[in-house]
Amino acid sequence: MSLANSCALLLLFFLTLSLFITCSTAANTIGVTHTTVAVSADNVPLPKKVATFFPSDISPPTEKYWYSRLPNTPLPKALRYLLQPGHYPSINREFANENVSAAVILRAYRIRYRIRYKRGDKKSLNSALPDSTIFYQYDDLHPGKRMKILFTESGTKVSFLPRQVAQSIPFSSDKVPEILKYFKLEVNSKEAQVIREEIGGCEEPNMEGEEKYCATSLESLIDFSVERLGQNVRVLSTEAGKKQEYTVSAAVKMIGDHKAAVCHKMRYPYAVHYCHVIADTEVDEVPLVGADGTKVKAVTVCHLNTSAWSPDHMAFQVLKIKPGPAVCHFLDSDTLVWVPKKDKKMTP
């Protein structure tokens, strides 16, 4: 064998050995990477309902901001759950099939009215009326009164986003395509339709004497209510209870009789509250006992002057009355009611 052939064979041997070592190293590296990803996937599953992780300089909200603005007001249970780490995910992309609540029924009726009433489709409109008690007249509740009531949560089971994150996400009808892209939602999905409806409700004109705002963070929720009612307030919510017949077990207790802010949790990928302040509002606490013995303290709101309301409002359709008289309604268990505390009278 010539020297040239020997050198060629030796060079081929080293090239083959080098290629083998390189491939083996790459395979091992890929194996480690795959294993690492697999462990990560096991620990942090990625279905449509996921927790959001934030940079170290952006932390989820805590109770600190609440007590910095409301030092003498206990944190209500309906909000406490939203601030517990891990209790609810930060983002939920499956929220169209949440429990049907009083707030959802009312919003669905308003939407159906806008779309179908002009077409004369009253049958479809009537099908949106509730089959349980939401509205009642001012003097209807007395001990022994029975009614079928549904107490449930109106919004998606999600926690608050940090304020900086919430402010960076668009929230308006003309930005819906961007919102859907942000949450990776299909344009024709049920969730997309719910987002359009919920934002549309936020952008509807105010009723006479009403001021409303959709709060996309804990801080903006607190700021809206404090700026309108002050810091000397009580914040209440209804205790949860299943749909059944309830009996009023004692006299109704009036909590506030002038002005209140009501914040309904919305169906949305993250925690958003539809808040509105309406003058001439009375807030009551109604003690109830269910057919199964469950005791519930329900918070209700009475609008004392409805003369400026549309005669087609669901309340008038259900109660079969015209605008003018006081109309009251029960609230969902995740709805917050802000009431100014009554000043204690000075005793001589």
CSV table of C-alpha atoms in Angstrom, one decimal:
chain,number,residue,atom,x,y,z
A,1,MET,CA,0.0,0.0,0.0
A,2,SER,CA,1.4,3.4,-0.9
A,3,LEU,CA,2.1,6.1,1.6
A,4,ALA,CA,-0.7,8.3,0.1
A,5,ASN,CA,-3.3,5.6,0.5
A,6,SER,CA,-2.2,4.9,4.1
A,7,CYS,CA,-2.6,8.6,4.9
A,8,ALA,CA,-6.0,8.8,3.3
A,9,LEU,CA,-7.3,5.8,5.3
A,10,LEU,CA,-5.9,7.3,8.5
A,11,LEU,CA,-7.6,10.6,7.8
A,12,LEU,CA,-10.9,8.8,7.1
A,13,PHE,CA,-10.6,6.9,10.4
A,14,PHE,CA,-10.2,10.1,12.4
A,15,LEU,CA,-13.0,11.9,10.5
A,16,THR,CA,-15.3,8.9,11.3
A,17,LEU,CA,-14.3,8.9,15.0
A,18,SER,CA,-14.9,12.6,15.2
A,19,LEU,CA,-18.3,12.4,13.6
A,20,PHE,CA,-19.3,9.5,16.0
A,21,ILE,CA,-18.2,11.5,19.1
A,22,THR,CA,-20.1,14.6,17.9
A,23,CYS,CA,-23.3,12.7,17.2
A,24,SER,CA,-23.2,10.9,20.6
A,25,THR,CA,-22.7,14.2,22.4
A,26,ALA,CA,-25.6,15.8,20.5
A,27,ALA,CA,-27.8,12.8,21.3
A,28,ASN,CA,-27.0,13.0,25.0
A,29,THR,CA,-27.7,16.7,25.0
A,30,ILE,CA,-31.0,16.3,23.2
A,31,GLY,CA,-31.9,13.5,25.7
A,32,VAL,CA,-31.2,15.8,28.7
A,33,THR,CA,-33.1,18.7,27.1
A,34,HIS,CA,-36.1,16.4,26.4
A,35,THR,CA,-36.0,15.0,29.9
A,36,THR,CA,-35.9,18.5,31.3
A,37,VAL,CA,-38.9,19.6,29.2
A,38,ALA,CA,-40.8,16.5,30.2
A,39,VAL,CA,-40.3,17.2,33.9
A,40,SER,CA,-41.3,20.8,33.4
A,41,ALA,CA,-44.4,19.8,31.5
A,42,ASP,CA,-45.3,17.4,34.3
A,43,ASN,CA,-45.0,20.1,36.9
A,44,VAL,CA,-46.6,22.9,34.9
A,45,PRO,CA,-49.3,21.5,32.7
A,46,LEU,CA,-50.4,23.8,29.9
A,47,PRO,CA,-54.1,23.3,29.2
A,48,LYS,CA,-56.3,26.3,28.4
A,49,LYS,CA,-56.6,27.1,32.1
A,50,VAL,CA,-53.1,28.2,33.1
A,51,ALA,CA,-51.4,30.2,35.9
A,52,THR,CA,-49.5,33.2,34.7
A,53,PHE,CA,-45.9,33.7,35.9
A,54,PHE,CA,-44.6,37.3,36.0
A,55,PRO,CA,-41.1,38.8,36.1
A,56,SER,CA,-39.6,39.3,39.5
A,57,ASP,CA,-40.3,43.0,39.4
A,58,ILE,CA,-44.0,42.5,38.7
A,59,SER,CA,-45.7,40.8,41.6
A,60,PRO,CA,-49.4,39.7,41.9
A,61,PRO,CA,-51.5,42.1,44.1
A,62,THR,CA,-51.8,41.4,47.8
A,63,GLU,CA,-54.0,42.7,50.7
A,64,LYS,CA,-51.5,45.5,51.3
A,65,TYR,CA,-53.1,47.9,48.8
A,66,TRP,CA,-56.6,47.2,50.2
A,67,TYR,CA,-55.5,48.1,53.7
A,68,SER,CA,-53.5,51.1,52.6
A,69,ARG,CA,-56.7,52.6,51.1
A,70,LEU,CA,-59.3,51.0,53.5
A,71,PRO,CA,-57.5,50.5,56.8
A,72,ASN,CA,-60.8,50.1,58.8
A,73,THR,CA,-62.6,47.9,56.3
A,74,PRO,CA,-62.2,44.1,56.5
A,75,LEU,CA,-61.4,42.3,53.2
A,76,PRO,CA,-64.6,40.6,52.0
A,77,LYS,CA,-64.5,36.8,51.4
A,78,ALA,CA,-65.3,37.3,47.7
A,79,LEU,CA,-62.0,39.2,47.3
A,80,ARG,CA,-59.9,37.2,49.7
A,81,TYR,CA,-60.1,34.2,47.5
A,82,LEU,CA,-58.8,36.2,44.5
A,83,LEU,CA,-55.7,37.2,46.4
A,84,GLN,CA,-54.7,33.7,47.7
A,85,PRO,CA,-51.7,32.4,45.7
A,86,GLY,CA,-52.7,29.3,43.7
A,87,HIS,CA,-56.4,29.4,44.7
A,88,TYR,CA,-57.5,30.5,41.2
A,89,PRO,CA,-55.3,30.7,38.0
A,90,SER,CA,-54.3,34.2,36.8
A,91,ILE,CA,-55.7,33.5,33.3
A,92,ASN,CA,-58.5,31.2,32.2
A,93,ARG,CA,-59.2,30.8,28.5
A,94,GLU,CA,-62.3,28.6,29.0
A,95,PHE,CA,-64.9,30.9,30.5
A,96,ALA,CA,-67.9,30.9,28.2
A,97,ASN,CA,-69.6,28.0,30.0
A,98,GLU,CA,-69.3,29.3,33.6
A,99,ASN,CA,-72.3,29.1,35.9
A,100,VAL,CA,-75.4,31.0,34.7
A,101,SER,CA,-75.9,33.7,37.3
A,102,ALA,CA,-78.3,36.7,37.9
A,103,ALA,CA,-75.8,39.1,36.4
A,104,VAL,CA,-75.2,36.9,33.3
A,105,ILE,CA,-79.0,36.5,32.8
A,106,LEU,CA,-79.5,40.2,33.0
A,107,ARG,CA,-76.7,41.0,30.5
A,108,ALA,CA,-77.9,38.3,28.1
A,109,TYR,CA,-81.4,39.8,28.2
A,110,ARG,CA,-80.0,43.3,27.4
A,111,ILE,CA,-78.0,41.9,24.5
A,112,ARG,CA,-80.9,39.9,23.2
A,113,TYR,CA,-83.2,42.9,23.5
A,114,ARG,CA,-80.9,45.1,21.5
A,115,ILE,CA,-80.6,42.5,18.7
A,116,ARG,CA,-84.1,40.9,18.5
A,117,TYR,CA,-86.7,43.2,19.9
A,118,LYS,CA,-86.6,45.5,16.8
A,119,ARG,CA,-87.3,42.4,14.8
A,120,GLY,CA,-90.4,41.7,16.8
A,121,ASP,CA,-88.9,38.4,18.1
A,122,LYS,CA,-90.7,38.6,21.5
A,123,LYS,CA,-90.7,34.8,21.9
A,124,SER,CA,-86.9,34.7,21.9
A,125,LEU,CA,-86.9,37.7,24.2
A,126,ASN,CA,-89.2,36.0,26.7
A,127,SER,CA,-87.0,32.9,26.7
A,128,ALA,CA,-84.2,35.0,28.3
A,129,LEU,CA,-86.3,35.8,31.4
A,130,PRO,CA,-85.1,34.0,34.5
A,131,ASP,CA,-86.9,31.0,36.0
A,132,SER,CA,-85.9,32.0,39.5
A,133,THR,CA,-86.3,35.1,41.6
A,134,ILE,CA,-83.9,37.9,40.8
A,135,PHE,CA,-86.2,41.0,41.1
A,136,TYR,CA,-88.8,41.8,43.6
A,137,GLN,CA,-90.8,44.8,44.7
A,138,TYR,CA,-89.9,46.9,47.7
A,139,ASP,CA,-92.5,45.6,50.1
A,140,ASP,CA,-92.5,42.0,48.9
A,141,LEU,CA,-90.0,40.6,51.5
A,142,HIS,CA,-91.4,39.7,54.9
A,143,PRO,CA,-90.8,36.8,57.3
A,144,GLY,CA,-92.3,33.7,55.9
A,145,LYS,CA,-92.1,34.8,52.2
A,146,ARG,CA,-90.9,31.9,49.9
A,147,MET,CA,-89.1,32.1,46.6
A,148,LYS,CA,-86.8,30.1,44.4
A,149,ILE,CA,-83.4,31.8,44.2
A,150,LEU,CA,-80.1,31.0,42.5
A,151,PHE,CA,-77.0,32.1,44.3
A,152,THR,CA,-73.9,31.5,42.3
A,153,GLU,CA,-70.8,33.3,41.0
A,154,SER,CA,-71.2,35.6,38.0
A,155,GLY,CA,-67.6,35.8,36.9
A,156,THR,CA,-64.7,33.6,35.8
A,157,LYS,CA,-62.8,31.9,38.6
A,158,VAL,CA,-59.6,33.8,38.1
A,159,SER,CA,-57.4,36.0,40.3
A,160,PHE,CA,-56.3,39.6,39.6
A,161,LEU,CA,-53.4,40.4,37.3
A,162,PRO,CA,-50.8,42.8,38.5
A,163,ARG,CA,-51.9,46.4,37.6
A,164,GLN,CA,-49.0,46.9,35.2
A,165,VAL,CA,-49.9,43.8,33.3
A,166,ALA,CA,-53.6,44.6,33.2
A,167,GLN,CA,-53.0,48.1,31.9
A,168,SER,CA,-50.9,46.7,29.1
A,169,ILE,CA,-53.7,44.5,27.7
A,170,PRO,CA,-56.3,46.4,25.5
A,171,PHE,CA,-59.8,46.6,26.8
A,172,SER,CA,-62.2,48.2,24.2
A,173,SER,CA,-64.5,47.0,21.4
A,174,ASP,CA,-62.2,48.3,18.7
A,175,LYS,CA,-59.3,46.3,20.2
A,176,VAL,CA,-61.1,42.9,20.3
A,177,PRO,CA,-58.9,41.4,17.5
A,178,GLU,CA,-55.8,42.3,19.6
A,179,ILE,CA,-57.4,40.9,22.7
A,180,LEU,CA,-58.2,37.6,21.0
A,181,LYS,CA,-54.7,37.3,19.6
A,182,TYR,CA,-53.2,38.1,23.1
A,183,PHE,CA,-55.2,35.2,24.7
A,184,LYS,CA,-54.9,32.9,21.6
A,185,LEU,CA,-58.7,32.7,21.2
A,186,GLU,CA,-60.4,31.8,17.9
A,187,VAL,CA,-62.4,34.7,16.4
A,188,ASN,CA,-65.6,32.6,16.2
A,189,SER,CA,-65.3,30.9,19.6
A,190,LYS,CA,-67.8,31.2,22.4
A,191,GLU,CA,-65.2,33.0,24.5
A,192,ALA,CA,-64.7,35.6,21.8
A,193,GLN,CA,-68.4,36.3,21.7
A,194,VAL,CA,-68.5,36.6,25.5
A,195,ILE,CA,-65.6,39.1,25.4
A,196,ARG,CA,-67.4,41.2,22.8
A,197,GLU,CA,-70.6,41.1,25.0
A,198,GLU,CA,-68.8,42.0,28.2
A,199,ILE,CA,-66.8,44.9,26.8
A,200,GLY,CA,-70.0,46.1,25.0
A,201,GLY,CA,-71.7,46.2,28.4
A,202,CYS,CA,-68.9,48.4,29.8
A,203,GLU,CA,-69.3,50.8,26.9
A,204,GLU,CA,-73.1,51.2,27.0
A,205,PRO,CA,-74.4,54.7,27.9
A,206,ASN,CA,-75.1,55.3,31.5
A,207,MET,CA,-78.6,55.4,32.9
A,208,GLU,CA,-79.7,58.6,34.5
A,209,GLY,CA,-78.0,59.0,37.8
A,210,GLU,CA,-75.5,56.2,37.1
A,211,GLU,CA,-71.8,56.2,36.9
A,212,LYS,CA,-70.0,53.0,35.8
A,213,TYR,CA,-66.5,51.7,35.3
A,214,CYS,CA,-65.0,48.3,34.4
A,215,ALA,CA,-62.0,47.7,36.8
A,216,THR,CA,-59.3,45.4,35.3
A,217,SER,CA,-57.2,45.3,38.5
A,218,LEU,CA,-57.6,45.2,42.3
A,219,GLU,CA,-56.1,48.7,42.5
A,220,SER,CA,-58.5,50.2,40.0
A,221,LEU,CA,-61.5,48.5,41.6
A,222,ILE,CA,-60.6,50.0,45.0
A,223,ASP,CA,-59.7,53.4,43.6
A,224,PHE,CA,-63.1,53.7,41.7
A,225,SER,CA,-65.1,53.0,44.8
A,226,VAL,CA,-63.0,55.0,47.3
A,227,GLU,CA,-63.1,58.1,45.1
A,228,ARG,CA,-66.9,58.0,45.0
A,229,LEU,CA,-67.8,56.8,48.5
A,230,GLY,CA,-64.8,57.6,50.6
A,231,GLN,CA,-62.8,55.3,52.9
A,232,ASN,CA,-65.4,55.0,55.7
A,233,VAL,CA,-67.3,52.1,54.0
A,234,ARG,CA,-68.5,48.6,54.5
A,235,VAL,CA,-67.9,46.1,51.7
A,236,LEU,CA,-70.3,43.2,51.6
A,237,SER,CA,-71.1,40.1,49.5
A,238,THR,CA,-73.8,37.4,49.5
A,239,GLU,CA,-73.0,34.0,50.9
A,240,ALA,CA,-73.1,31.3,48.3
A,241,GLY,CA,-76.1,28.9,48.2
A,242,LYS,CA,-77.5,26.4,45.7
A,243,LYS,CA,-80.7,27.0,43.6
A,244,GLN,CA,-83.7,26.0,45.7
A,245,GLU,CA,-86.7,27.4,47.5
A,246,TYR,CA,-85.7,29.8,50.3
A,247,THR,CA,-87.9,31.3,53.1
A,248,VAL,CA,-87.3,34.8,54.6
A,249,SER,CA,-86.6,33.8,58.2
A,250,ALA,CA,-86.5,37.3,59.9
A,251,ALA,CA,-87.0,41.0,59.2
A,252,VAL,CA,-85.0,42.6,56.5
A,253,LYS,CA,-82.2,44.7,57.8
A,254,MET,CA,-81.3,48.0,56.0
A,255,ILE,CA,-77.6,48.6,55.7
A,256,GLY,CA,-77.4,51.7,53.5
A,257,ASP,CA,-80.0,54.1,52.3
A,258,HIS,CA,-78.5,56.7,50.0
A,259,LYS,CA,-75.7,55.6,47.7
A,260,ALA,CA,-73.8,52.4,47.0
A,261,ALA,CA,-71.3,51.0,44.5
A,262,VAL,CA,-72.0,47.6,43.2
A,263,CYS,CA,-69.2,45.6,41.5
A,264,HIS,CA,-70.1,42.5,39.5
A,265,LYS,CA,-67.4,40.1,38.6
A,266,MET,CA,-67.4,39.5,34.8
A,267,ARG,CA,-66.8,36.5,32.6
A,268,TYR,CA,-63.4,37.3,31.2
A,269,PRO,CA,-60.0,35.7,30.9
A,270,TYR,CA,-58.7,37.5,34.0
A,271,ALA,CA,-60.4,39.2,36.9
A,272,VAL,CA,-62.5,42.2,35.7
A,273,HIS,CA,-65.4,43.8,37.7
A,274,TYR,CA,-68.3,45.8,36.2
A,275,CYS,CA,-68.8,48.6,38.8
A,276,HIS,CA,-71.6,51.2,38.9
A,277,VAL,CA,-72.7,53.8,41.4
A,278,ILE,CA,-76.4,54.7,41.3
A,279,ALA,CA,-78.0,57.4,43.5
A,280,ASP,CA,-81.2,56.7,45.5
A,281,THR,CA,-80.1,53.2,46.3
A,282,GLU,CA,-80.9,51.2,49.4
A,283,VAL,CA,-78.9,48.1,50.4
A,284,ASP,CA,-80.5,45.4,52.6
A,285,GLU,CA,-79.5,42.2,54.2
A,286,VAL,CA,-82.1,39.4,54.0
A,287,PRO,CA,-81.8,36.3,56.2
A,288,LEU,CA,-82.9,33.2,54.4
A,289,VAL,CA,-83.3,29.5,55.1
A,290,GLY,CA,-83.2,27.0,52.3
A,291,ALA,CA,-85.5,24.0,51.9
A,292,ASP,CA,-82.5,21.8,52.9
A,293,GLY,CA,-81.9,24.0,56.0
A,294,THR,CA,-79.0,26.0,54.6
A,295,LYS,CA,-78.9,29.5,56.1
A,296,VAL,CA,-77.9,32.4,53.8
A,297,LYS,CA,-77.5,36.1,54.5
A,298,ALA,CA,-78.3,37.6,51.1
A,299,VAL,CA,-77.3,41.2,50.2
A,300,THR,CA,-79.9,42.9,48.0
A,301,VAL,CA,-80.1,46.3,46.4
A,302,CYS,CA,-83.2,48.4,46.0
A,303,HIS,CA,-83.4,51.2,43.4
A,304,LEU,CA,-85.8,53.6,44.9
A,305,ASN,CA,-86.6,55.6,41.8
A,306,THR,CA,-86.9,53.8,38.4
A,307,SER,CA,-88.9,56.5,36.6
A,308,ALA,CA,-85.9,57.1,34.2
A,309,TRP,CA,-85.4,53.5,33.4
A,310,SER,CA,-86.4,52.0,30.0
A,311,PRO,CA,-89.9,50.4,30.2
A,312,ASP,CA,-88.3,47.3,28.5
A,313,HIS,CA,-85.9,46.7,31.4
A,314,MET,CA,-86.1,43.0,32.5
A,315,ALA,CA,-87.3,44.0,36.0
A,316,PHE,CA,-90.5,45.5,34.6
A,317,GLN,CA,-91.1,42.5,32.3
A,318,VAL,CA,-90.7,40.1,35.3
A,319,LEU,CA,-92.7,42.1,37.8
A,320,LYS,CA,-95.2,43.3,35.2
A,321,ILE,CA,-95.1,46.9,36.4
A,322,LYS,CA,-94.2,50.2,34.7
A,323,PRO,CA,-91.2,52.4,35.6
A,324,GLY,CA,-91.4,54.5,38.7
A,325,PRO,CA,-91.8,52.2,41.8
A,326,ALA,CA,-88.8,50.9,43.7
A,327,VAL,CA,-87.3,47.7,42.3
A,328,CYS,CA,-85.0,45.4,44.3
A,329,HIS,CA,-82.8,42.5,43.3
A,330,PHE,CA,-80.6,39.8,44.7
A,331,LEU,CA,-76.9,39.7,44.0
A,332,ASP,CA,-74.5,36.9,43.0
A,333,SER,CA,-72.1,35.6,45.6
A,334,ASP,CA,-69.0,37.2,44.0
A,335,THR,CA,-70.6,40.6,43.6
A,336,LEU,CA,-69.3,43.3,45.9
A,337,VAL,CA,-71.4,46.1,47.5
A,338,TRP,CA,-69.7,49.2,48.9
A,339,VAL,CA,-71.9,51.1,51.4
A,340,PRO,CA,-70.9,54.2,53.4
A,341,LYS,CA,-70.9,53.6,57.1
A,342,LYS,CA,-73.5,55.4,59.0
A,343,ASP,CA,-72.1,58.0,61.4
A,344,LYS,CA,-72.9,57.0,65.0
A,345,LYS,CA,-75.1,59.6,66.7
A,346,MET,CA,-73.6,61.4,69.6
A,347,THR,CA,-75.4,60.7,72.8
A,348,PRO,CA,-75.8,63.7,75.2
